[in-house]
Amino acid sequence: MMFYQPSLSRGYDSLAPGELRERIRARKSLLGKRLLILGHHYQQEEVIEFADLTGDSFKLSQLAADTDAEFVVFCGVHFMAESADILTDEHVVVILPDLTAGCSMADMANIDQVEDAWDDLSRRNDATLVPITYVNSSAAVKAFCGRHDGACCTSSNARTVLEWALAGEQPSGQTGRRTARLARRKVLFLPDQHLGRNTAYGMGWPLESMAVYDPVEPGGGLSNEAVQDATMLLWKGHCSVHQLFTAAQVDEIRAADPEYKVIVHPECDWSVVQKADMAGSTEYILKTIDAAEDGTKWAVGTEVHLVQRLAERYAGVKTVRLLAGIQCLCTTMYRIDPKHLLWVLDELAEGRVVNQITVDSETRAGARIALDRMLELIGDGAAKTSPA
Ligand code: 13P
Ligand code: SF4
C-alpha cells in the first residue's frame, strides 16, 4: 500500500449520480470484508446508502473499535475519524473521504488555549479541577483530558461522565456562592458550553453554579471570585448548526399545533432544551421517533439530513419536521459526497491509501485514557442513550 494525500482529481466532477452510484457499488463489492464504511446520521442520503453501519458519534466509535476490517472509511467529520483511529488496532487504516470535513465546534478549543486556560484556572482555584471533553474535540484536547485525570464524553453519556467527575458533590438547590464554595471538585467542560450546561442542569446544578470561560478574553473573562464560585466552568464553544434553534420556534410550533412533541439535541441552547419535551443524542432522537406511535407529530431540533430522513421514512404514518423554519445544515458533514467516497475507494482498489487519519502515538496514548475512562464509566460500552 502507498499512502499519500492528493486532492480529488477532476474526472470525478463530471460523473452523473447514477454512474457514481454504480461505481461505488462495484468498488464496495471488490473490497468486500476488507472495507467498513461508517456513516454518521447527519450524512446526506447519497452517502448514507453506502454505509455498512450508521450511528451517532459514540456508536460509530464503538463499531470502529470492534471491526475486523482493514480499512474504515469514515463518513462523518474529522474528530470522529480521529476517535476511530485511536480506538482501532494499529493496523486498521481510517480514511476520511474529504480532509476538510471538520467540526467548527471542535475548532473552538485548540490545545494551546486549553493549556493556557488550565494553568490560569489552576492558579486561581483551590478545588480539584476535572477536565471533561465532549468527543467533538481534537485528539490533542482529548489527550490533555486523559493526562489530567479527566475523561471524554458524548451526548449520549455526558451525564454519567459528569456524575463521576463531580462525585461527592451535591447540587444543594441553593444558588450562588455558598453552593459552590462547599464544592471540592469542579469541572472544566470543553468545548461545548451548551452540552455542559444542559447536562449539569439536568443533574440539579443551578445555572448560578456555572460560569463561561472565554478563551479569547484575559482570564477567560472571569474574576477570581467567579472562578472560585463556579462548579462547572464551561468553555465558550458552541455548534453553529444547533445554535439556529430558538425557544421562540418551540412556542410557535406549539401555538400552531399543540399535538407536536419537540425533541432536540443537547447542543441546543439551554432555553430550547428547557422548552423541549425531550433532548438527547442523534441516536436517541432516531430511536425515540422510531418507537413513537403512528399518528404522532415531531418537531426536531437537529441537523436537517437526519430530520429529512425521518420525515421520509415515516411519510403518511408520523409527521416529522425541522423545529426551525430555516435549513440547519452542517456544511462540513456535507463535504462528504459520493465523488469523494468513490475517489477514496478507487484509490484503495488500486492499492493506494489517500486521506488517512493518523493520530501520533503520544497523543493517541493520552486520548485513549480519556476515551477508555468514558467506556469504563458506562459499563460494557453499550450505547447507553439517555436524555441530557
Ligand atoms: P451525536 O453524538 O449525537 O451523533 O452528535 C454529534 C454531533 O456532532 C452533533 O452535532
Ligand atoms: Fe460539529 Fe455542529 Fe457539525 Fe456536529 S453539527 S459536526 S457539532 S458543526
Short mmCIF file of C-alpha atoms and ligand atoms in Angstrom, two decimals:
data_model
loop_
_atom_site.label_atom_id
_atom_site.label_comp_id
_atom_site.label_asym_id
_atom_site.label_seq_id
_atom_site.Cartn_x
_atom_site.Cartn_y
_atom_site.Cartn_z
CA MET A 1 0.00 0.00 0.00
CA MET A 2 1.13 3.54 -0.77
CA PHE A 3 -0.04 6.37 1.49
CA TYR A 4 -0.45 9.90 0.16
CA GLN A 5 -2.75 12.94 0.36
CA PRO A 6 -3.53 14.27 -3.14
CA SER A 7 -6.70 16.22 -3.81
CA LEU A 8 -9.71 14.88 -5.69
CA SER A 9 -8.87 14.62 -9.35
CA ARG A 10 -11.05 16.48 -11.84
CA GLY A 11 -12.58 13.46 -13.55
CA TYR A 12 -14.93 12.89 -10.62
CA ASP A 13 -16.75 16.21 -11.04
CA SER A 14 -18.27 15.22 -14.35
CA LEU A 15 -19.71 11.88 -13.18
CA ALA A 16 -23.51 11.64 -13.18
CA PRO A 17 -25.25 10.47 -9.97
CA GLY A 18 -26.19 7.09 -11.49
CA GLU A 19 -22.62 6.41 -12.58
CA LEU A 20 -21.22 7.41 -9.22
CA ARG A 21 -23.63 5.02 -7.53
CA GLU A 22 -22.75 2.11 -9.82
CA ARG A 23 -19.04 2.63 -9.42
CA ILE A 24 -19.22 2.92 -5.62
CA ARG A 25 -21.22 -0.31 -5.51
CA ALA A 26 -18.65 -2.05 -7.67
CA ARG A 27 -15.75 -0.86 -5.52
CA LYS A 28 -17.54 -1.94 -2.36
CA SER A 29 -18.10 -5.42 -3.64
CA LEU A 30 -14.49 -5.66 -4.87
CA LEU A 31 -13.06 -4.64 -1.48
CA GLY A 32 -15.55 -6.88 0.37
CA LYS A 33 -14.82 -7.56 4.04
CA ARG A 34 -11.56 -5.62 3.91
CA LEU A 35 -13.66 -2.45 3.94
CA LEU A 36 -16.07 -0.99 6.51
CA ILE A 37 -17.98 2.20 5.64
CA LEU A 38 -19.35 4.05 8.67
CA GLY A 39 -21.95 6.80 8.27
CA HIS A 40 -22.98 9.42 10.82
CA HIS A 41 -26.70 10.21 10.95
CA TYR A 42 -26.06 13.70 9.51
CA GLN A 43 -24.66 12.37 6.23
CA GLN A 44 -26.56 13.05 3.03
CA GLU A 45 -28.76 10.26 1.63
CA GLU A 46 -26.46 9.75 -1.38
CA VAL A 47 -23.68 8.77 1.04
CA ILE A 48 -25.58 7.03 3.84
CA GLU A 49 -26.97 4.49 1.37
CA PHE A 50 -23.46 3.03 1.13
CA ALA A 51 -22.76 2.91 4.87
CA ASP A 52 -22.42 -0.60 6.25
CA LEU A 53 -23.26 0.76 9.68
CA THR A 54 -24.76 4.05 10.86
CA GLY A 55 -24.95 5.71 14.24
CA ASP A 56 -24.22 8.69 16.47
CA SER A 57 -20.63 9.62 17.19
CA PHE A 58 -20.44 7.30 20.19
CA LYS A 59 -21.96 4.27 18.50
CA LEU A 60 -19.72 4.73 15.47
CA SER A 61 -16.56 4.84 17.57
CA GLN A 62 -17.67 1.61 19.27
CA LEU A 63 -18.35 0.00 15.92
CA ALA A 64 -14.95 1.08 14.64
CA ALA A 65 -13.27 -0.35 17.75
CA ASP A 66 -14.86 -3.76 17.10
CA THR A 67 -14.03 -4.04 13.42
CA ASP A 68 -12.05 -6.78 11.72
CA ALA A 69 -11.84 -4.72 8.53
CA GLU A 70 -8.54 -3.46 7.16
CA PHE A 71 -9.95 -0.09 6.04
CA VAL A 72 -12.53 2.06 7.80
CA VAL A 73 -13.93 4.79 5.55
CA PHE A 74 -15.49 7.23 7.99
CA CYS A 75 -18.32 9.28 6.51
CA GLY A 76 -18.50 11.87 9.24
CA VAL A 77 -16.20 14.64 10.42
CA HIS A 78 -12.54 14.80 11.38
CA PHE A 79 -12.83 14.31 15.16
CA MET A 80 -14.92 11.16 14.59
CA ALA A 81 -12.28 9.67 12.29
CA GLU A 82 -9.58 10.56 14.84
CA SER A 83 -11.54 8.77 17.58
CA ALA A 84 -11.88 5.75 15.31
CA ASP A 85 -8.12 5.75 14.67
CA ILE A 86 -7.44 5.94 18.42
CA LEU A 87 -9.84 3.10 19.25
CA THR A 88 -8.95 0.70 16.43
CA ASP A 89 -5.94 -1.62 16.28
CA GLU A 90 -2.78 -0.06 14.91
CA HIS A 91 -3.04 -1.93 11.61
CA VAL A 92 -6.54 -0.54 10.79
CA VAL A 93 -6.40 2.33 8.29
CA VAL A 94 -9.01 5.04 8.93
CA ILE A 95 -9.91 7.27 5.98
CA LEU A 96 -11.91 10.50 5.89
CA PRO A 97 -13.11 10.98 2.28
CA ASP A 98 -12.65 14.79 2.44
CA LEU A 99 -9.99 16.10 4.81
CA THR A 100 -11.74 19.47 5.03
CA ALA A 101 -14.74 17.88 6.78
CA GLY A 102 -14.03 19.35 10.20
CA CYS A 103 -16.26 20.49 13.05
CA SER A 104 -16.42 24.20 13.85
CA MET A 105 -17.17 23.44 17.48
CA ALA A 106 -14.10 21.21 17.85
CA ASP A 107 -12.04 24.05 16.33
CA MET A 108 -13.20 26.40 19.10
CA ALA A 109 -10.83 24.74 21.59
CA ASN A 110 -7.26 24.45 20.38
CA ILE A 111 -4.74 22.74 22.59
CA ASP A 112 -2.68 25.90 23.27
CA GLN A 113 -5.76 27.73 24.51
CA VAL A 114 -6.74 24.76 26.68
CA GLU A 115 -3.28 24.53 28.25
CA ASP A 116 -3.25 28.28 28.98
CA ALA A 117 -6.73 28.14 30.48
CA TRP A 118 -5.77 25.18 32.63
CA ASP A 119 -2.74 26.99 34.03
CA ASP A 120 -4.83 30.08 34.69
CA LEU A 121 -7.68 28.19 36.37
CA SER A 122 -5.33 26.02 38.43
CA ARG A 123 -3.64 29.16 39.79
CA ARG A 124 -6.95 30.78 40.74
CA ASN A 125 -8.79 27.79 42.11
CA ASP A 126 -8.34 25.66 45.23
CA ALA A 127 -10.66 22.75 44.33
CA THR A 128 -9.82 19.65 42.29
CA LEU A 129 -10.44 20.59 38.69
CA VAL A 130 -11.51 17.73 36.39
CA PRO A 131 -11.25 18.34 32.62
CA ILE A 132 -14.05 16.73 30.62
CA THR A 133 -14.14 17.00 26.87
CA TYR A 134 -17.03 16.33 24.56
CA VAL A 135 -15.94 13.89 21.86
CA ASN A 136 -16.35 16.82 19.42
CA SER A 137 -12.78 17.91 20.09
CA SER A 138 -9.32 17.31 18.69
CA ALA A 139 -7.29 14.27 19.71
CA ALA A 140 -4.84 16.69 21.39
CA VAL A 141 -7.59 18.07 23.67
CA LYS A 142 -8.73 14.54 24.47
CA ALA A 143 -5.13 13.61 25.31
CA PHE A 144 -4.89 16.64 27.61
CA CYS A 145 -8.00 15.48 29.49
CA GLY A 146 -6.72 11.91 29.70
CA ARG A 147 -3.38 13.05 31.15
CA HIS A 148 -5.03 15.36 33.68
CA ASP A 149 -7.26 12.67 35.22
CA GLY A 150 -10.26 13.70 33.16
CA ALA A 151 -12.38 11.94 30.58
CA CYS A 152 -14.17 12.20 27.30
CA CYS A 153 -17.95 12.10 26.91
CA THR A 154 -20.51 12.06 24.14
CA SER A 155 -24.01 13.47 24.01
CA SER A 156 -25.33 10.02 24.94
CA ASN A 157 -23.30 9.60 28.13
CA ALA A 158 -22.40 13.13 29.32
CA ARG A 159 -24.47 12.74 32.48
CA THR A 160 -22.72 9.52 33.56
CA VAL A 161 -19.32 11.12 32.99
CA LEU A 162 -20.24 14.33 34.86
CA GLU A 163 -21.62 12.31 37.79
CA TRP A 164 -18.24 10.61 38.00
CA ALA A 165 -16.33 13.90 37.69
CA LEU A 166 -18.40 15.58 40.41
CA ALA A 167 -18.66 12.51 42.63
CA GLY A 168 -19.25 13.55 46.21
CA GLU A 169 -20.53 16.99 45.25
CA GLN A 170 -24.21 17.63 45.79
CA PRO A 171 -26.15 20.29 43.96
CA SER A 172 -27.96 21.56 47.05
CA GLY A 173 -30.53 23.55 45.12
CA GLN A 174 -29.08 26.64 46.77
CA THR A 175 -27.76 29.10 44.29
CA GLY A 176 -24.64 31.19 44.29
CA ARG A 177 -21.54 31.30 46.37
CA ARG A 178 -22.48 29.03 49.21
CA THR A 179 -23.22 26.02 46.98
CA ALA A 180 -20.05 26.47 45.01
CA ARG A 181 -17.67 27.11 47.87
CA LEU A 182 -18.71 23.87 49.52
CA ALA A 183 -17.61 22.03 46.39
CA ARG A 184 -14.29 20.21 46.43
CA ARG A 185 -14.41 19.06 42.84
CA LYS A 186 -15.26 21.11 39.82
CA VAL A 187 -15.30 20.55 36.09
CA LEU A 188 -13.75 22.34 33.13
CA PHE A 189 -16.12 21.28 30.36
CA LEU A 190 -14.80 21.51 26.77
CA PRO A 191 -15.66 22.69 24.15
CA ASP A 192 -19.50 22.87 24.09
CA GLN A 193 -20.93 25.14 26.75
CA HIS A 194 -24.46 24.00 25.88
CA LEU A 195 -23.97 20.27 26.37
CA GLY A 196 -22.17 21.06 29.65
CA ARG A 197 -24.88 23.42 30.88
CA ASN A 198 -27.81 21.27 29.80
CA THR A 199 -26.34 18.13 31.34
CA ALA A 200 -25.33 19.71 34.66
CA TYR A 201 -28.68 21.49 34.95
CA GLY A 202 -30.45 18.18 34.32
CA MET A 203 -28.45 16.75 37.26
CA GLY A 204 -29.74 19.52 39.53
CA TRP A 205 -26.89 22.03 39.34
CA PRO A 206 -28.29 25.55 39.24
CA LEU A 207 -27.26 27.96 36.49
CA GLU A 208 -25.56 30.12 39.12
CA SER A 209 -23.10 27.30 39.79
CA MET A 210 -21.83 27.59 36.19
CA ALA A 211 -19.53 30.16 34.58
CA VAL A 212 -18.47 30.53 30.95
CA TYR A 213 -14.73 30.63 30.27
CA ASP A 214 -13.99 32.64 27.14
CA PRO A 215 -10.55 31.65 25.82
CA VAL A 216 -10.10 34.87 23.87
CA GLU A 217 -10.58 37.08 26.95
CA PRO A 218 -7.80 37.60 29.51
CA GLY A 219 -8.52 35.24 32.43
CA GLY A 220 -11.37 33.74 30.43
CA GLY A 221 -13.33 36.91 31.21
CA LEU A 222 -13.86 35.62 34.76
CA SER A 223 -12.96 37.28 38.05
CA ASN A 224 -11.15 35.24 40.71
CA GLU A 225 -14.36 35.14 42.69
CA ALA A 226 -16.33 33.79 39.72
CA VAL A 227 -13.70 31.07 39.20
CA GLN A 228 -13.84 30.11 42.88
CA ASP A 229 -17.63 30.11 42.97
CA ALA A 230 -18.34 28.02 39.88
CA THR A 231 -18.70 24.25 39.99
CA MET A 232 -19.00 23.97 36.21
CA LEU A 233 -16.55 26.03 34.15
CA LEU A 234 -17.99 25.91 30.65
CA TRP A 235 -15.73 26.56 27.68
CA LYS A 236 -17.18 29.19 25.37
CA GLY A 237 -17.80 26.94 22.39
CA HIS A 238 -20.94 26.04 20.50
CA CYS A 239 -22.31 24.29 17.44
CA SER A 240 -23.14 26.71 14.68
CA VAL A 241 -25.93 24.41 13.45
CA HIS A 242 -27.70 23.83 16.77
CA GLN A 243 -27.48 27.47 17.77
CA LEU A 244 -30.02 28.16 15.00
CA PHE A 245 -32.79 26.63 17.10
CA THR A 246 -34.60 29.01 19.44
CA ALA A 247 -37.13 28.87 22.27
CA ALA A 248 -39.44 31.09 20.16
CA GLN A 249 -39.60 28.36 17.50
CA VAL A 250 -40.82 25.90 20.13
CA ASP A 251 -43.53 28.38 21.19
CA GLU A 252 -44.57 28.98 17.58
CA ILE A 253 -44.92 25.29 16.78
CA ARG A 254 -46.91 24.61 19.93
CA ALA A 255 -49.17 27.59 19.28
CA ALA A 256 -49.82 26.42 15.71
CA ASP A 257 -50.40 22.78 16.65
CA PRO A 258 -50.27 21.60 20.28
CA GLU A 259 -50.02 17.95 19.17
CA TYR A 260 -46.37 18.41 18.22
CA LYS A 261 -43.76 16.93 20.53
CA VAL A 262 -40.44 18.75 20.46
CA ILE A 263 -37.23 16.72 20.57
CA VAL A 264 -33.80 18.39 20.37
CA HIS A 265 -30.09 17.66 20.54
CA PRO A 266 -28.40 18.82 23.80
CA GLU A 267 -26.06 21.05 21.75
CA CYS A 268 -29.04 23.43 21.57
CA ASP A 269 -29.22 26.42 23.89
CA TRP A 270 -30.49 25.79 27.43
CA SER A 271 -33.68 27.80 26.77
CA VAL A 272 -34.55 25.46 23.88
CA VAL A 273 -33.82 22.30 25.85
CA GLN A 274 -35.95 23.59 28.72
CA LYS A 275 -38.94 24.10 26.45
CA ALA A 276 -38.49 20.82 24.54
CA ASP A 277 -40.24 17.62 25.56
CA MET A 278 -37.05 15.59 25.19
CA ALA A 279 -33.36 16.05 24.48
CA GLY A 280 -30.71 13.54 23.51
CA SER A 281 -28.10 12.39 21.01
CA THR A 282 -28.84 11.77 17.35
CA GLU A 283 -29.26 8.05 18.10
CA TYR A 284 -31.69 8.90 20.92
CA ILE A 285 -33.72 11.15 18.60
CA LEU A 286 -33.85 8.47 15.94
CA LYS A 287 -34.83 5.67 18.34
CA THR A 288 -37.48 7.84 20.04
CA ILE A 289 -39.19 8.69 16.76
CA ASP A 290 -38.82 5.09 15.51
CA ALA A 291 -40.59 3.86 18.64
CA ALA A 292 -43.31 6.55 18.67
CA GLU A 293 -46.90 5.64 17.88
CA ASP A 294 -48.34 6.16 14.42
CA GLY A 295 -50.09 9.49 14.06
CA THR A 296 -47.67 11.33 16.39
CA LYS A 297 -46.12 14.64 15.34
CA TRP A 298 -42.49 15.60 15.93
CA ALA A 299 -40.60 18.87 15.60
CA VAL A 300 -36.90 18.05 15.68
CA GLY A 301 -34.03 20.35 16.66
CA THR A 302 -31.04 18.82 14.92
CA GLU A 303 -29.24 18.70 11.57
CA VAL A 304 -31.52 18.71 8.54
CA HIS A 305 -30.38 15.44 6.92
CA LEU A 306 -31.40 13.32 9.90
CA VAL A 307 -34.73 15.14 10.14
CA GLN A 308 -35.43 14.74 6.41
CA ARG A 309 -34.56 11.04 6.58
CA LEU A 310 -37.03 10.51 9.42
CA ALA A 311 -39.68 12.60 7.64
CA GLU A 312 -39.33 10.45 4.52
CA ARG A 313 -39.20 7.18 6.42
CA TYR A 314 -42.47 7.93 8.20
CA ALA A 315 -44.29 9.91 5.49
CA GLY A 316 -48.04 9.29 5.86
CA VAL A 317 -47.52 7.48 9.19
CA LYS A 318 -45.98 10.02 11.56
CA THR A 319 -45.31 13.71 10.98
CA VAL A 320 -41.68 14.74 11.34
CA ARG A 321 -40.44 18.28 10.64
CA LEU A 322 -37.49 20.50 11.44
CA LEU A 323 -38.00 22.70 14.50
CA ALA A 324 -36.67 25.77 12.66
CA GLY A 325 -38.21 27.23 9.51
CA ILE A 326 -34.73 27.54 8.00
CA GLN A 327 -32.39 24.77 6.82
CA CYS A 328 -29.98 23.76 9.58
CA LEU A 329 -27.17 22.19 7.61
CA CYS A 330 -23.81 21.01 8.89
CA THR A 331 -21.78 22.24 5.93
CA THR A 332 -18.70 20.27 6.89
CA MET A 333 -20.56 16.94 7.16
CA TYR A 334 -21.96 17.80 3.74
CA ARG A 335 -18.48 17.87 2.26
CA ILE A 336 -18.50 14.09 2.30
CA ASP A 337 -20.19 13.36 -1.00
CA PRO A 338 -20.36 10.44 -3.46
CA LYS A 339 -17.46 11.86 -5.51
CA HIS A 340 -15.07 11.80 -2.57
CA LEU A 341 -16.34 8.42 -1.44
CA LEU A 342 -15.75 6.92 -4.89
CA TRP A 343 -12.34 8.53 -5.12
CA VAL A 344 -11.01 7.01 -1.86
CA LEU A 345 -12.48 3.61 -2.82
CA ASP A 346 -10.92 3.80 -6.31
CA GLU A 347 -7.57 4.54 -4.72
CA LEU A 348 -7.92 1.64 -2.26
CA ALA A 349 -8.80 -0.68 -5.11
CA GLU A 350 -5.57 0.43 -6.83
CA GLY A 351 -3.56 -0.30 -3.67
CA ARG A 352 -3.22 3.34 -2.58
CA VAL A 353 -4.44 4.96 0.62
CA VAL A 354 -5.50 8.61 0.44
CA ASN A 355 -6.80 10.83 3.22
CA GLN A 356 -5.71 8.60 6.06
CA ILE A 357 -6.34 9.98 9.56
CA THR A 358 -3.44 9.11 11.84
CA VAL A 359 -3.08 10.25 15.42
CA ASP A 360 0.55 10.21 16.59
CA SER A 361 1.41 7.63 19.23
CA GLU A 362 1.89 10.06 22.14
CA THR A 363 -1.42 11.86 21.51
CA ARG A 364 -3.11 8.56 20.90
CA ALA A 365 -1.97 7.20 24.28
CA GLY A 366 -3.33 10.23 26.17
CA ALA A 367 -6.59 10.37 24.24
CA ARG A 368 -7.05 6.66 24.76
CA ILE A 369 -7.03 7.24 28.54
CA ALA A 370 -9.88 9.77 28.19
CA LEU A 371 -11.88 7.54 25.84
CA ASP A 372 -11.29 4.35 27.85
CA ARG A 373 -12.36 6.13 31.04
CA MET A 374 -15.62 7.07 29.36
CA LEU A 375 -16.12 3.49 28.19
CA GLU A 376 -15.39 2.09 31.68
CA LEU A 377 -17.86 4.54 33.23
CA ILE A 378 -20.69 3.36 31.06
CA GLY A 379 -20.03 -0.28 31.84
CA ASP A 380 -19.77 -2.68 28.95
CA GLY A 381 -19.62 0.14 26.44
CA ALA A 382 -23.12 -0.49 25.15
CA ALA A 383 -24.56 2.66 23.64
CA LYS A 384 -26.50 3.76 26.70
CA THR A 385 -28.66 6.50 25.34
CA SER A 386 -30.09 8.96 27.78
CA PRO A 387 -31.62 12.36 27.51
CA ALA A 388 -29.47 15.25 28.70
P1 13P B 1 -24.09 12.77 18.21
O1 13P B 1 -23.06 12.31 19.19
O2 13P B 1 -25.45 12.86 18.80
O3 13P B 1 -24.04 11.95 16.99
O4 13P B 1 -23.76 14.25 17.80
C1 13P B 1 -22.59 14.56 17.14
C2 13P B 1 -22.65 15.88 16.61
O5 13P B 1 -21.71 16.39 16.08
C3 13P B 1 -23.88 16.61 16.78
O6 13P B 1 -23.75 17.86 16.27
FE1 SF4 B 2 -19.75 19.97 14.63
FE2 SF4 B 2 -22.17 21.07 14.84
FE3 SF4 B 2 -21.49 19.84 12.59
FE4 SF4 B 2 -21.94 18.44 14.85
S1 SF4 B 2 -23.43 19.63 13.68
S2 SF4 B 2 -20.24 18.15 13.42
S3 SF4 B 2 -21.12 19.87 16.38
S4 SF4 B 2 -20.54 21.70 13.47
#
